[in-house]
Coordinates of C-alpha atoms in Angstrom, one line a residue:
T1 CA 15.3 13.9 22.5
V2 CA 17.7 12.8 19.8
E3 CA 17.3 14.6 16.4
L4 CA 19.1 13.6 13.2
R5 CA 20.0 16.5 11.0
T6 CA 22.0 14.5 8.4
D7 CA 22.5 10.9 7.3
L8 CA 25.0 8.9 9.4
Y9 CA 27.4 6.5 7.6
F10 CA 28.9 3.6 9.5
Y11 CA 31.7 3.0 6.9
R12 CA 35.4 3.6 7.5
R13 CA 36.7 6.8 5.9
N14 CA 37.7 6.3 2.3
D15 CA 36.6 2.7 2.4
A16 CA 33.3 1.0 1.6
T17 CA 33.9 -1.6 4.3
P18 CA 31.5 -1.0 7.2
N19 CA 32.5 -1.1 10.8
L20 CA 31.2 -4.0 12.9
I21 CA 29.6 -3.2 16.2
Q22 CA 29.4 -5.9 18.8
N23 CA 26.5 -5.8 21.2
R24 CA 23.6 -3.4 21.2
I25 CA 23.9 0.3 20.4
L26 CA 21.4 2.0 22.7
R27 CA 20.3 0.1 25.8
N28 CA 16.9 1.1 27.2
F29 CA 15.8 4.2 25.3
L30 CA 13.0 6.3 26.9
G31 CA 13.0 9.5 24.9
T32 CA 12.2 10.6 21.4
F33 CA 14.4 9.7 18.4
E34 CA 13.4 12.0 15.5
G35 CA 15.0 10.8 12.3
N36 CA 13.7 13.7 10.2
G37 CA 13.7 11.4 7.2
H38 CA 17.5 10.8 7.5
S39 CA 19.3 7.5 7.3
L40 CA 21.7 5.3 9.3
V41 CA 23.7 3.7 6.5
G42 CA 25.9 0.6 6.6
L43 CA 25.3 -0.4 10.3
R44 CA 26.5 -3.8 11.3
I45 CA 25.7 -5.5 14.6
S46 CA 26.7 -8.9 15.8
H47 CA 25.5 -10.8 18.9
D48 CA 28.2 -11.3 21.5
G49 CA 27.1 -14.8 22.5
S50 CA 25.3 -13.9 25.7
D51 CA 21.9 -15.2 26.6
D52 CA 20.3 -11.8 26.0
P53 CA 18.0 -12.1 23.0
Y54 CA 17.2 -8.4 22.6
Y55 CA 19.7 -7.2 20.0
G56 CA 19.1 -4.4 17.6
F57 CA 20.0 -0.8 17.1
F58 CA 18.1 -0.2 20.3
H59 CA 18.2 -2.9 22.9
G60 CA 14.7 -1.7 24.1
L61 CA 12.3 1.1 23.7
G62 CA 10.5 1.8 27.0
V63 CA 7.0 3.0 27.7
G64 CA 6.6 6.5 26.2
A65 CA 9.6 6.2 23.9
V66 CA 9.1 7.3 20.3
V67 CA 11.2 6.5 17.2
R68 CA 9.9 8.1 14.0
N69 CA 10.8 9.3 10.5
L70 CA 14.0 7.2 10.4
N71 CA 15.6 5.1 7.6
I72 CA 18.0 2.2 8.3
V73 CA 19.7 1.3 5.1
D74 CA 22.3 -1.4 4.1
F75 CA 22.0 -3.1 7.6
L76 CA 23.6 -6.4 8.4
G77 CA 22.8 -8.2 11.7
D78 CA 24.6 -11.5 12.6
G79 CA 22.7 -13.6 15.2
I80 CA 20.6 -10.7 16.4
A81 CA 16.9 -10.4 17.2
A82 CA 15.8 -7.3 15.1
I83 CA 17.1 -4.4 13.0
L84 CA 15.5 -1.5 15.0
C85 CA 14.9 -2.8 18.5
G86 CA 15.0 -5.9 20.6
A87 CA 11.9 -5.0 22.6
N88 CA 9.3 -2.2 22.0
E89 CA 7.0 -0.8 24.6
G90 CA 6.8 2.6 22.9
T91 CA 5.8 3.9 19.5
V92 CA 7.6 3.3 16.2
S93 CA 6.2 5.2 13.2
N94 CA 7.3 5.9 9.7
V95 CA 10.5 3.9 10.0
K96 CA 12.0 2.3 6.9
I97 CA 14.4 -0.6 7.2
Q98 CA 16.5 -2.3 4.5
G99 CA 18.9 -5.0 5.4
K100 CA 19.7 -8.6 6.3
I101 CA 19.6 -10.7 9.4
I102 CA 21.7 -13.9 9.2
N103 CA 22.4 -16.8 11.6
S104 CA 19.4 -16.0 13.8
T105 CA 17.1 -18.6 15.4
S106 CA 14.3 -16.1 15.7
A107 CA 14.0 -12.5 14.5
G108 CA 11.7 -9.6 13.7
G109 CA 12.5 -6.8 11.3
I110 CA 11.3 -3.7 13.3
S111 CA 11.2 -5.4 16.8
Y112 CA 11.8 -8.8 18.3
A113 CA 9.1 -8.4 21.0
N114 CA 6.4 -5.7 20.6
K115 CA 4.1 -4.5 23.4
G116 CA 3.9 -1.0 21.9
T117 CA 2.8 0.4 18.6
I118 CA 4.4 -0.1 15.2
T119 CA 2.7 1.9 12.5
G120 CA 3.4 3.2 9.0
C121 CA 6.7 1.3 8.7
V122 CA 8.3 -0.4 5.7
A123 CA 10.6 -3.4 5.9
A124 CA 12.7 -4.7 2.9
M125 CA 14.6 -7.6 4.3
E126 CA 16.5 -10.8 3.8
F127 CA 16.6 -13.5 6.6
S128 CA 18.7 -16.5 7.3
G129 CA 17.7 -18.5 10.3
T130 CA 14.7 -20.6 11.6
E131 CA 11.8 -18.2 12.3
F132 CA 11.0 -14.6 11.5
A133 CA 8.5 -11.9 11.0
T134 CA 9.1 -8.6 9.2
M135 CA 7.5 -6.3 11.8
A136 CA 7.5 -8.1 15.2
Y137 CA 8.4 -11.7 16.0
Y138 CA 6.4 -11.7 19.2
N139 CA 3.5 -9.2 19.1
Q140 CA 1.3 -8.3 22.1
G141 CA 0.9 -4.7 20.9
T142 CA -0.5 -2.9 17.8
V143 CA 0.9 -3.3 14.3
T144 CA -0.9 -1.3 11.7
A145 CA -0.5 0.2 8.2
N146 CA 2.9 -1.4 7.5
H147 CA 4.4 -2.8 4.3
S148 CA 7.0 -5.5 3.8
V149 CA 9.1 -7.1 1.1
L150 CA 10.9 -10.2 2.2
S151 CA 13.6 -12.3 0.5
V152 CA 14.1 -15.7 2.0
I153 CA 17.7 -17.0 1.9
Q154 CA 16.9 -20.5 3.3
V155 CA 13.8 -22.5 4.2
W156 CA 11.9 -20.7 7.0
D157 CA 8.8 -20.6 9.2
E158 CA 7.1 -17.2 9.3
R159 CA 5.0 -16.1 12.2
E160 CA 1.7 -14.2 12.3
G161 CA -0.2 -15.2 9.2
G162 CA 2.7 -15.6 6.8
T163 CA 3.8 -18.4 4.5
S164 CA 5.6 -21.3 6.0
D165 CA 8.1 -23.8 4.5
M166 CA 9.0 -21.4 1.6
P167 CA 11.6 -22.5 -0.9
A168 CA 14.9 -20.7 -0.9
N169 CA 15.2 -17.3 -2.4
T170 CA 11.5 -16.6 -2.4
L171 CA 10.4 -13.0 -2.7
I172 CA 7.2 -12.0 -0.9

């Protein structure tokens, strides 16, 4: 079990410039990540150019994994799949994300590929790429009681019942 007891800032000391993290942070997480309402602030992740599409704070959440009561604020992902996790087979609940994904061909806010449960989450996001969904780009699991605010930077296609061919800078 991982339990946050304070907010974590990914900025350099005495500087508002965030550190850039190449590759994924946590590979295949199988435990419980209890955020206790705390935030990860200023996290930046960029894709390393490999064929692996599952980029996010977590590479994957395995069966039985739980992430809850966590805020991810002021996030920037460059060419990645999702803000929270590339693949989810566990349970994500009460997670709030605020950030931007740029230069991505396909992306999801909470998860790129979901076979688990996403519930009670909030996503306030900006996207730049070709296709996206605020909760899960590919969904074969359960997605319930979530809320999204989406700002489109370019013309997009949105999956799973959203609006397609939206004009630039549309707020949903």
